[in-house]
Amino acid sequence: MTRIEQPELDILLRLHAETWVDSFDANVTFGETLALVEYNLSGLDLSNKELRSCHLINCDLRNCNFTNSNLSHSEFTNSDLRGAIMTGVIDEGTDYTNSVRN
């Protein structure tokens, strides 16, 4: 599992948010999808982020802070979300298949 640090993750999420919003504004049904497979993101700050259509597969997300983030139509497959802070999260249509949660 590859570790990604906060600065690199912030760049990826900013680019994802820009392409997702551009696609959505162009009347595309769904925007671009960001897929992270087998990454260690444990303890990172994912608060106040645009995470719509993010697919996090086999990821370590323990103790991440997702406060006030939009997770709509995202997928957390086989991921570990133990200890994650999910206060104020929007997760309509989000799939948590086989993921461990609090």
Short mmCIF file of C-alpha atoms in Angstrom, two decimals:
data_model
loop_
_atom_site.label_atom_id
_atom_site.label_comp_id
_atom_site.label_asym_id
_atom_site.label_seq_id
_atom_site.Cartn_x
_atom_site.Cartn_y
_atom_site.Cartn_z
CA MET A 1 0.00 0.00 0.00
CA THR A 2 1.43 3.35 -1.06
CA ARG A 3 1.43 6.29 1.36
CA ILE A 4 0.27 9.62 -0.03
CA GLU A 5 0.96 12.80 1.92
CA GLN A 6 -1.31 15.80 2.44
CA PRO A 7 0.24 18.15 -0.18
CA GLU A 8 -0.03 15.55 -2.97
CA LEU A 9 -3.55 14.61 -1.94
CA ASP A 10 -4.62 18.26 -1.89
CA ILE A 11 -3.39 18.70 -5.48
CA LEU A 12 -5.24 15.57 -6.65
CA LEU A 13 -8.46 16.64 -4.93
CA ARG A 14 -8.25 20.20 -6.27
CA LEU A 15 -7.82 18.92 -9.83
CA HIS A 16 -10.63 16.42 -9.34
CA ALA A 17 -12.97 19.10 -8.03
CA GLU A 18 -12.18 21.36 -10.98
CA THR A 19 -12.77 18.66 -13.61
CA TRP A 20 -15.86 17.34 -11.82
CA VAL A 21 -17.47 20.78 -11.66
CA ASP A 22 -16.48 21.59 -15.28
CA SER A 23 -18.04 18.32 -16.48
CA PHE A 24 -21.14 18.84 -14.37
CA ASP A 25 -21.55 22.42 -15.59
CA ALA A 26 -21.33 21.13 -19.18
CA ASN A 27 -24.53 19.13 -18.50
CA VAL A 28 -22.71 15.82 -18.29
CA THR A 29 -24.72 13.46 -16.09
CA PHE A 30 -21.75 12.74 -13.85
CA GLY A 31 -18.38 14.43 -13.72
CA GLU A 32 -14.96 12.86 -13.83
CA THR A 33 -14.15 10.09 -11.35
CA LEU A 34 -11.04 10.02 -9.18
CA ALA A 35 -10.00 6.47 -8.27
CA LEU A 36 -7.41 5.76 -5.58
CA VAL A 37 -6.57 2.07 -5.21
CA GLU A 38 -4.50 0.70 -2.33
CA TYR A 39 -3.38 3.99 -0.81
CA ASN A 40 -2.63 4.78 2.82
CA LEU A 41 -4.34 8.08 3.61
CA SER A 42 -4.66 7.46 7.34
CA GLY A 43 -4.85 10.57 9.50
CA LEU A 44 -5.07 13.03 6.60
CA ASP A 45 -7.36 16.06 6.56
CA LEU A 46 -10.15 15.56 4.02
CA SER A 47 -12.44 18.14 5.61
CA ASN A 48 -14.37 20.65 3.51
CA LYS A 49 -13.43 18.83 0.29
CA GLU A 50 -15.31 18.15 -2.90
CA LEU A 51 -15.14 14.35 -2.99
CA ARG A 52 -18.12 13.59 -5.23
CA SER A 53 -17.42 10.62 -7.49
CA CYS A 54 -14.24 9.57 -5.69
CA HIS A 55 -13.61 5.85 -5.57
CA LEU A 56 -11.34 4.77 -2.73
CA ILE A 57 -10.67 1.07 -3.09
CA ASN A 58 -8.65 -0.97 -0.58
CA CYS A 59 -7.55 2.25 1.15
CA ASP A 60 -6.48 2.89 4.72
CA LEU A 61 -8.62 5.86 5.78
CA ARG A 62 -8.33 5.39 9.55
CA ASN A 63 -8.60 8.60 11.55
CA CYS A 64 -9.17 10.79 8.48
CA ASN A 65 -11.20 13.94 8.98
CA PHE A 66 -14.06 14.16 6.43
CA THR A 67 -15.92 16.95 8.29
CA ASN A 68 -18.30 18.90 6.00
CA SER A 69 -17.10 17.15 2.84
CA ASN A 70 -19.33 16.12 -0.05
CA LEU A 71 -18.96 12.37 -0.60
CA SER A 72 -22.06 12.00 -2.79
CA HIS A 73 -21.90 9.16 -5.30
CA SER A 74 -18.50 8.04 -4.07
CA GLU A 75 -17.38 4.49 -3.38
CA PHE A 76 -15.43 3.23 -0.40
CA THR A 77 -14.78 -0.42 -1.27
CA ASN A 78 -12.84 -2.69 1.08
CA SER A 79 -11.51 0.37 2.91
CA ASP A 80 -10.85 0.96 6.60
CA LEU A 81 -12.69 4.03 7.93
CA ARG A 82 -12.29 3.28 11.64
CA GLY A 83 -11.91 6.45 13.67
CA ALA A 84 -12.78 8.67 10.71
CA ILE A 85 -14.58 11.90 11.61
CA MET A 86 -17.73 12.15 9.47
CA THR A 87 -19.50 15.18 11.03
CA GLY A 88 -21.63 17.12 8.55
CA VAL A 89 -20.77 14.83 5.64
CA ILE A 90 -23.07 14.70 2.62
CA ASP A 91 -23.04 11.09 1.41
CA GLU A 92 -26.17 10.63 -0.70
CA GLY A 93 -25.68 7.64 -2.97
CA THR A 94 -22.32 6.71 -1.42
CA ASP A 95 -21.41 3.02 -1.41
CA TYR A 96 -19.47 1.59 1.55
CA THR A 97 -19.24 -2.01 0.24
CA ASN A 98 -17.16 -4.25 2.50
CA SER A 99 -15.63 -1.26 4.28
CA VAL A 100 -15.04 -1.15 8.02
CA ARG A 101 -16.66 1.89 9.66
CA ASN A 102 -17.02 3.16 13.24
#
